[in-house]
Short mmCIF file of C-alpha atoms in Angstrom, two decimals:
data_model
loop_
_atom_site.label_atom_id
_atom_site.label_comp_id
_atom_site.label_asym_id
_atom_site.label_seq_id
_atom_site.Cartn_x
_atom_site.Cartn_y
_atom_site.Cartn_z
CA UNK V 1 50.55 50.97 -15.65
CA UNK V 2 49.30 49.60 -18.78
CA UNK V 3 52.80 48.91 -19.88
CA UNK V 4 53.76 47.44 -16.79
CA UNK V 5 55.88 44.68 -16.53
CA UNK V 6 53.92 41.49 -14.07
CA UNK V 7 56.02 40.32 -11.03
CA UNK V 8 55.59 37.09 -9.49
CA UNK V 9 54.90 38.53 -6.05
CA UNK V 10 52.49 41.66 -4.77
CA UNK V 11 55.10 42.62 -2.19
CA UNK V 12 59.24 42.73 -2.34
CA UNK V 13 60.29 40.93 0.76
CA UNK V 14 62.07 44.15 2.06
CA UNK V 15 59.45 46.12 1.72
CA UNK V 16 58.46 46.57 4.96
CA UNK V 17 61.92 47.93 6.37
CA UNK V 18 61.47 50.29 3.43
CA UNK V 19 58.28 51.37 4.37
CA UNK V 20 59.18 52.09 8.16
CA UNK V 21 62.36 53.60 7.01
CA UNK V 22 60.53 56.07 4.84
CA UNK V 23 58.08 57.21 7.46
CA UNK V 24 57.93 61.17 7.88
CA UNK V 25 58.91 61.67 4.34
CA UNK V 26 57.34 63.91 1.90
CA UNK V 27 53.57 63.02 1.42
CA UNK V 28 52.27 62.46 -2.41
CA UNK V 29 50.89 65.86 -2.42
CA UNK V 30 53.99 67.16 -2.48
CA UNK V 31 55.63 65.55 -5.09
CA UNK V 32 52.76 66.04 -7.77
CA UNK V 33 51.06 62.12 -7.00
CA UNK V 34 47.47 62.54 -5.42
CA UNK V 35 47.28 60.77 -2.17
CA UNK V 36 43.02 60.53 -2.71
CA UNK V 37 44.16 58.33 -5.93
CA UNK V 38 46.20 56.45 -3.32
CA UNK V 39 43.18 55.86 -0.91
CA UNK V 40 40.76 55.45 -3.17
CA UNK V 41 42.91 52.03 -4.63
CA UNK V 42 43.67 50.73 -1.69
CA UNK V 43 40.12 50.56 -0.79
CA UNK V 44 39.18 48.67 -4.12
CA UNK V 45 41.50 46.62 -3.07
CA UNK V 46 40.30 45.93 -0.06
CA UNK V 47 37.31 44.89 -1.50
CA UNK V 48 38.60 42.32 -3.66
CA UNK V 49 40.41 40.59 -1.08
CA UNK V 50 37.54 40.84 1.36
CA UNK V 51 35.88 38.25 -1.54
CA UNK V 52 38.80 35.81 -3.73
CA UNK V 53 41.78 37.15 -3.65
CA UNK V 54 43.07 35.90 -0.17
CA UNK V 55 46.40 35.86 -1.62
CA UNK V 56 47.06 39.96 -1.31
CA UNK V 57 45.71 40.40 2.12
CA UNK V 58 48.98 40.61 3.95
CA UNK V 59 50.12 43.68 1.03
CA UNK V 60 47.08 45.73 0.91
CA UNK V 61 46.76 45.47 4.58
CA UNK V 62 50.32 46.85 4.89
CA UNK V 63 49.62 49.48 2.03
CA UNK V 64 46.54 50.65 3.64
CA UNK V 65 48.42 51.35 6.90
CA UNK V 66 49.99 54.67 4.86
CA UNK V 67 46.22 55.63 4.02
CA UNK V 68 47.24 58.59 6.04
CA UNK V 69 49.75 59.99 4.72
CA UNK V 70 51.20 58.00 1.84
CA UNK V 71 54.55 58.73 0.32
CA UNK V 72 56.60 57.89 -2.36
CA UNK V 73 57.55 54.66 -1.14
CA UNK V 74 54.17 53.37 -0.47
CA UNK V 75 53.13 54.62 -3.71
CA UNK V 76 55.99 52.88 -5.27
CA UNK V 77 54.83 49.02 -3.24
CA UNK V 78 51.27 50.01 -4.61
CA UNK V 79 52.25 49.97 -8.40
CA UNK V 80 54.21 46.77 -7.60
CA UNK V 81 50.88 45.21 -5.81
CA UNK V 82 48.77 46.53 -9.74
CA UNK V 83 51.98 44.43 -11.89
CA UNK V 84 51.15 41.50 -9.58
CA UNK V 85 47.80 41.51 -10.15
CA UNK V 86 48.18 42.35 -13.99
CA UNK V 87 50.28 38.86 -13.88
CA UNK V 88 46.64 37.13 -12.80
CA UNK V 89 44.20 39.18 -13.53
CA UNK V 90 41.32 37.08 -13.77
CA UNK V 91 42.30 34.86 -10.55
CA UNK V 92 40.48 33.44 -8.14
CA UNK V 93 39.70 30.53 -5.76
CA UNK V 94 38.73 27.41 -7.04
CA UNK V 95 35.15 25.47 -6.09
CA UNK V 96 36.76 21.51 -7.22
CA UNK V 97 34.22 19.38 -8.28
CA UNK V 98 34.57 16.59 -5.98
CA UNK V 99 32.70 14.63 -3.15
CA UNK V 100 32.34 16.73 0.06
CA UNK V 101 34.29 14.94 2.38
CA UNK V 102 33.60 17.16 5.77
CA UNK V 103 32.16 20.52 6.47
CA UNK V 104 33.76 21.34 9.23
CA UNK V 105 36.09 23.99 9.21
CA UNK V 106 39.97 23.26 9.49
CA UNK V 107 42.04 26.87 10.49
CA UNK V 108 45.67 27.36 9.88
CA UNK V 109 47.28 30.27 11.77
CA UNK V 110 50.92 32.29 11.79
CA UNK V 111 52.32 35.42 13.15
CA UNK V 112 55.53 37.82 12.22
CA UNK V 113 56.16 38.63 15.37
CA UNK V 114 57.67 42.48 15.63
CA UNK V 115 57.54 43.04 11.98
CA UNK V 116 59.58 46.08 11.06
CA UNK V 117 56.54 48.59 9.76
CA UNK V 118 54.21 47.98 13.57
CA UNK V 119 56.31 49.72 15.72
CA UNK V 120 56.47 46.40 18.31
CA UNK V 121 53.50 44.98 17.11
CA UNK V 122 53.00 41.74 15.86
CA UNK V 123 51.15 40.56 12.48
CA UNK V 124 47.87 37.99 12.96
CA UNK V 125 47.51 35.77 9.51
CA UNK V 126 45.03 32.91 9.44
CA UNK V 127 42.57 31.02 6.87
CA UNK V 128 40.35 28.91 7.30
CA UNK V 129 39.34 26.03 5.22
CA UNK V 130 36.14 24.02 4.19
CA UNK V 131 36.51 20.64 2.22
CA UNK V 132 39.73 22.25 0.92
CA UNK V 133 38.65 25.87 -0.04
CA UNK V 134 38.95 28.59 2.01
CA UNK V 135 35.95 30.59 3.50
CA UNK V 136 37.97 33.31 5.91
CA UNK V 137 41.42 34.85 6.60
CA UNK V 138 42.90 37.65 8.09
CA UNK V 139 46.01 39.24 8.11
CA UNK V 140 46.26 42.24 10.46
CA UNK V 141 48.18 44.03 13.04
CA UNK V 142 47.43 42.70 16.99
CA UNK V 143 46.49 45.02 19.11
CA UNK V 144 48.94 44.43 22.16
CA UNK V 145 52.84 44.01 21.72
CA UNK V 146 54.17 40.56 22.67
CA UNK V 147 57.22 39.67 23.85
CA UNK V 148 58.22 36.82 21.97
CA UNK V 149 57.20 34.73 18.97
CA UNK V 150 55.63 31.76 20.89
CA UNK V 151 53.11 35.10 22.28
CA UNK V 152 52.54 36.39 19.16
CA UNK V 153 51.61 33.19 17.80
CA UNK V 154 49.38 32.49 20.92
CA UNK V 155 47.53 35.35 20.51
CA UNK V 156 47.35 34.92 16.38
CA UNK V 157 45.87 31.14 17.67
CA UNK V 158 43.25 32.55 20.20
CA UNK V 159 42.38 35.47 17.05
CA UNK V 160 41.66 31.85 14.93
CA UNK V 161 39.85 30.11 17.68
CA UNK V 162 37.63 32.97 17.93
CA UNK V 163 36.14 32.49 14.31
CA UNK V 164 35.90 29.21 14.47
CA UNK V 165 33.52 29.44 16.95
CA UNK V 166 31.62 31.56 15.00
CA UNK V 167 31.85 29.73 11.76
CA UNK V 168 31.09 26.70 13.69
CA UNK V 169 28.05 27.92 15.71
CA UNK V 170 26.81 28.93 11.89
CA UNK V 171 27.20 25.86 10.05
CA UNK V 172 25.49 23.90 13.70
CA UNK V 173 22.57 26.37 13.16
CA UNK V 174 22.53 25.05 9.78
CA UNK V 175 22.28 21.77 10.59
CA UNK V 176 25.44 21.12 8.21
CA UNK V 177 28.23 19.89 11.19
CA UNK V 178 27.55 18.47 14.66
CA UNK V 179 28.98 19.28 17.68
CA UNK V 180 28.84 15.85 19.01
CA UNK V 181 28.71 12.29 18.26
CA UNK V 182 25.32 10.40 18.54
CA UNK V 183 26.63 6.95 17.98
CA UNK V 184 23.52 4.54 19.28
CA UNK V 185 24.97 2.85 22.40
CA UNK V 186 28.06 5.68 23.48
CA UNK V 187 27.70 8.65 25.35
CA UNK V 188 27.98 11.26 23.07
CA UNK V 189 31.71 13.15 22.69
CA UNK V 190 32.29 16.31 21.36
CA UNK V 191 33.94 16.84 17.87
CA UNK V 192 36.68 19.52 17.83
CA UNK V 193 38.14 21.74 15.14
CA UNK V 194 41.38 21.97 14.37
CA UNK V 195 43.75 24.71 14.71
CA UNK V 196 47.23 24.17 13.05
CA UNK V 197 50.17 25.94 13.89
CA UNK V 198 53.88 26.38 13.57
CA UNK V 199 54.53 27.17 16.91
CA UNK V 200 55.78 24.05 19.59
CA UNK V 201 55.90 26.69 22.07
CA UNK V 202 52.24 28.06 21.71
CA UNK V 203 50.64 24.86 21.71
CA UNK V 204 52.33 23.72 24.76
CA UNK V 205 51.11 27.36 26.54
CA UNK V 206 47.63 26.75 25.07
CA UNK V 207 47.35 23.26 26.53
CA UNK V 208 48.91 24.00 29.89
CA UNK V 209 47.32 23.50 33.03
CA UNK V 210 46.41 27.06 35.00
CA UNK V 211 48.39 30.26 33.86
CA UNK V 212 52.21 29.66 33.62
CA UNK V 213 54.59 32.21 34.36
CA UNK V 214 55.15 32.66 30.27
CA UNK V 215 51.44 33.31 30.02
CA UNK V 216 50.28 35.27 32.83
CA UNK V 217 50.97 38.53 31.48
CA UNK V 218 48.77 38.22 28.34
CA UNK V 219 45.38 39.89 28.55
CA UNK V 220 42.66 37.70 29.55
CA UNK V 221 40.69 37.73 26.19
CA UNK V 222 43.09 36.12 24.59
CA UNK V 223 42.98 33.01 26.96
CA UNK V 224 39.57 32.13 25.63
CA UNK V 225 41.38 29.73 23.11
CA UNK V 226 42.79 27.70 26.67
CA UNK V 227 38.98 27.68 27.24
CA UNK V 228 38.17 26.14 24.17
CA UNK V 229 40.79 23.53 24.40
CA UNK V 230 39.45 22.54 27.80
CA UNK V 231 35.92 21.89 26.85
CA UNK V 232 37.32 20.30 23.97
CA UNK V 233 35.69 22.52 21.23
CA UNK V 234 39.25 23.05 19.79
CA UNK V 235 42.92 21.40 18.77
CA UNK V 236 45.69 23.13 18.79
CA UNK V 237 47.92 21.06 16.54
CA UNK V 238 51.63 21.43 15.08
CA UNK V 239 51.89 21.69 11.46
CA UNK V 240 55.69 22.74 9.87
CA UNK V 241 55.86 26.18 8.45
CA UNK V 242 56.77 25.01 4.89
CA UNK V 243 52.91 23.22 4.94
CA UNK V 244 51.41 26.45 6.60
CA UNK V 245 49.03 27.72 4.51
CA UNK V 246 48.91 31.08 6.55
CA UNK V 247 52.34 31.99 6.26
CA UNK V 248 51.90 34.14 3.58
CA UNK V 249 49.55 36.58 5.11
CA UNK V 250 52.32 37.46 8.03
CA UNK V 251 54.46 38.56 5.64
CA UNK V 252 56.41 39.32 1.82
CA UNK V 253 57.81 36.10 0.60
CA UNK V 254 59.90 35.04 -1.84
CA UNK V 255 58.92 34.29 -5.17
CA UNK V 256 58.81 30.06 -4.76
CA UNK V 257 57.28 29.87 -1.28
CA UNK V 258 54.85 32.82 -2.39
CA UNK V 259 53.57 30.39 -4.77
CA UNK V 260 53.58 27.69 -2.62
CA UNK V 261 51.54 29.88 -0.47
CA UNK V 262 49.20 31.05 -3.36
CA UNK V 263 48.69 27.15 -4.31
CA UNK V 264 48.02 26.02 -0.97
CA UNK V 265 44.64 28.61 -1.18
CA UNK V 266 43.47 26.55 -4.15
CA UNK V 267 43.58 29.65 -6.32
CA UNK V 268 44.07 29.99 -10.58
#
């Protein structure tokens, strides 16, 4: 690989059919690669993007998916994920020096709903920012198959609202955010974190009053984010997809909304 050429992207956007196309093909083992070699990078990997490198969740979370039996084509999307990183090596996310304006967390979320490789299932992606950097994502399968994209981004929305609350209850037990006003004078109100998404239709399920015929179906844990909206912990706001900074851990993009993607984490 040291002769590699870099790519602009970890993942090629068809990568995914490719993947679930090649499924019950020859292992590595059987074509003289070593699948432990395999394993064994994918879980550096995971590492890394457990700490900076937010930006190859969404591939090494796909990629690890073959841990069990990887074959050529995985192995193929692996050496494409190493030229991506030998393009930015030394990468990172970026601490600005500039005034703190707010601690409190603001959370963007997306899903691919059905993506090719899940067999039904959709793909969670979310991040989660503080004064402009981000302190958690996720990009993973869900565990329940949804029926349309306004679901799957529900349920990607109630998997967001559910670390807010914990990053929130951390940085209250801190003492670094409030969870209410204390103007002298005004009863306190409660301050809410935002949640942005692409999604009209998931908002206007989140925010509905009771269980609508669209939403009764979906298991119960995932209503918890209707919860939060109610006692006002939460917003559940519309943001486009082009300004989403979660759509790249749903899944491969292009090479110019990749970066896009990459920039909005405040990474170099």
């Amino acid at each position: 690989m040291q002769d590699a050429h870099a790519v602009a992207t970890p993942m090629e956007v068809n990568f995914l059919q490719a993947l679930q196309n090649a499924k019950g093909s020859p292992p590595l083992d059987t074509i003289n690669e070593n699948p432990s070699a395999y394993r064994a990078l994918t879980g550096k990997l995971q590492y890394l993007i457990c700490m900076t490198r937010p930006d190859i969740a969404h591939a090494v979370n796909k990629l690890a998916s073959a841990n069990q039996a990887p074959n050529a084509v995985a192995w193929q999307g692996l050496k494409r994920l190493i030229r991506y990183l030998k393009s930015c090596p030394s990468d990172g996310l970026i601490l600005p020096k500039k005034e703190i304006d707010s601690l409190r967390p603001v959370a963007y979320c997306d899903s691919n709903w059905s993506s090719p490789d899940t067999e039904g299932k959709s793909t969670t992606g979310y991040v989660i920012f503080i004064n402009g950097v981000p302190v958690s994502w996720k990009s993973g399968k869900q565990d329940s198959v949804s029926r349309s994209t306004t679901e799957a981004e529900y349920i990607a929305a109630s998997d967001t609202a559910n670390e807010l609350v914990w990053l929130n209850n951390l940085l209250e037990n801190a003492r670094l955010i409030q969870s209410h006003t204390h103007d002298d004078g005004h009863e306190p109100a409660k301050i809410a974190s935002t949640i942005l998404c692409d999604n009209q239709g998931a908002i206007k399920m989140a925010n509905a009053d009771g269980i609508t015929k669209a939403a009764r179906h979906i298991y119960i844990r995932y209503h918890i984010l209707r919860d939060l909206i109610d006692k006002e912990e939460i917003t559940l706001s519309y943001i486009p997809t082009s300004e989403n900074k979660a759509d790249g851990l749903t899944k491969p993009l292009p090479k110019d909304p990749f970066t896009a993607f990459r920039n909005g984490l405040n990474m170099g």
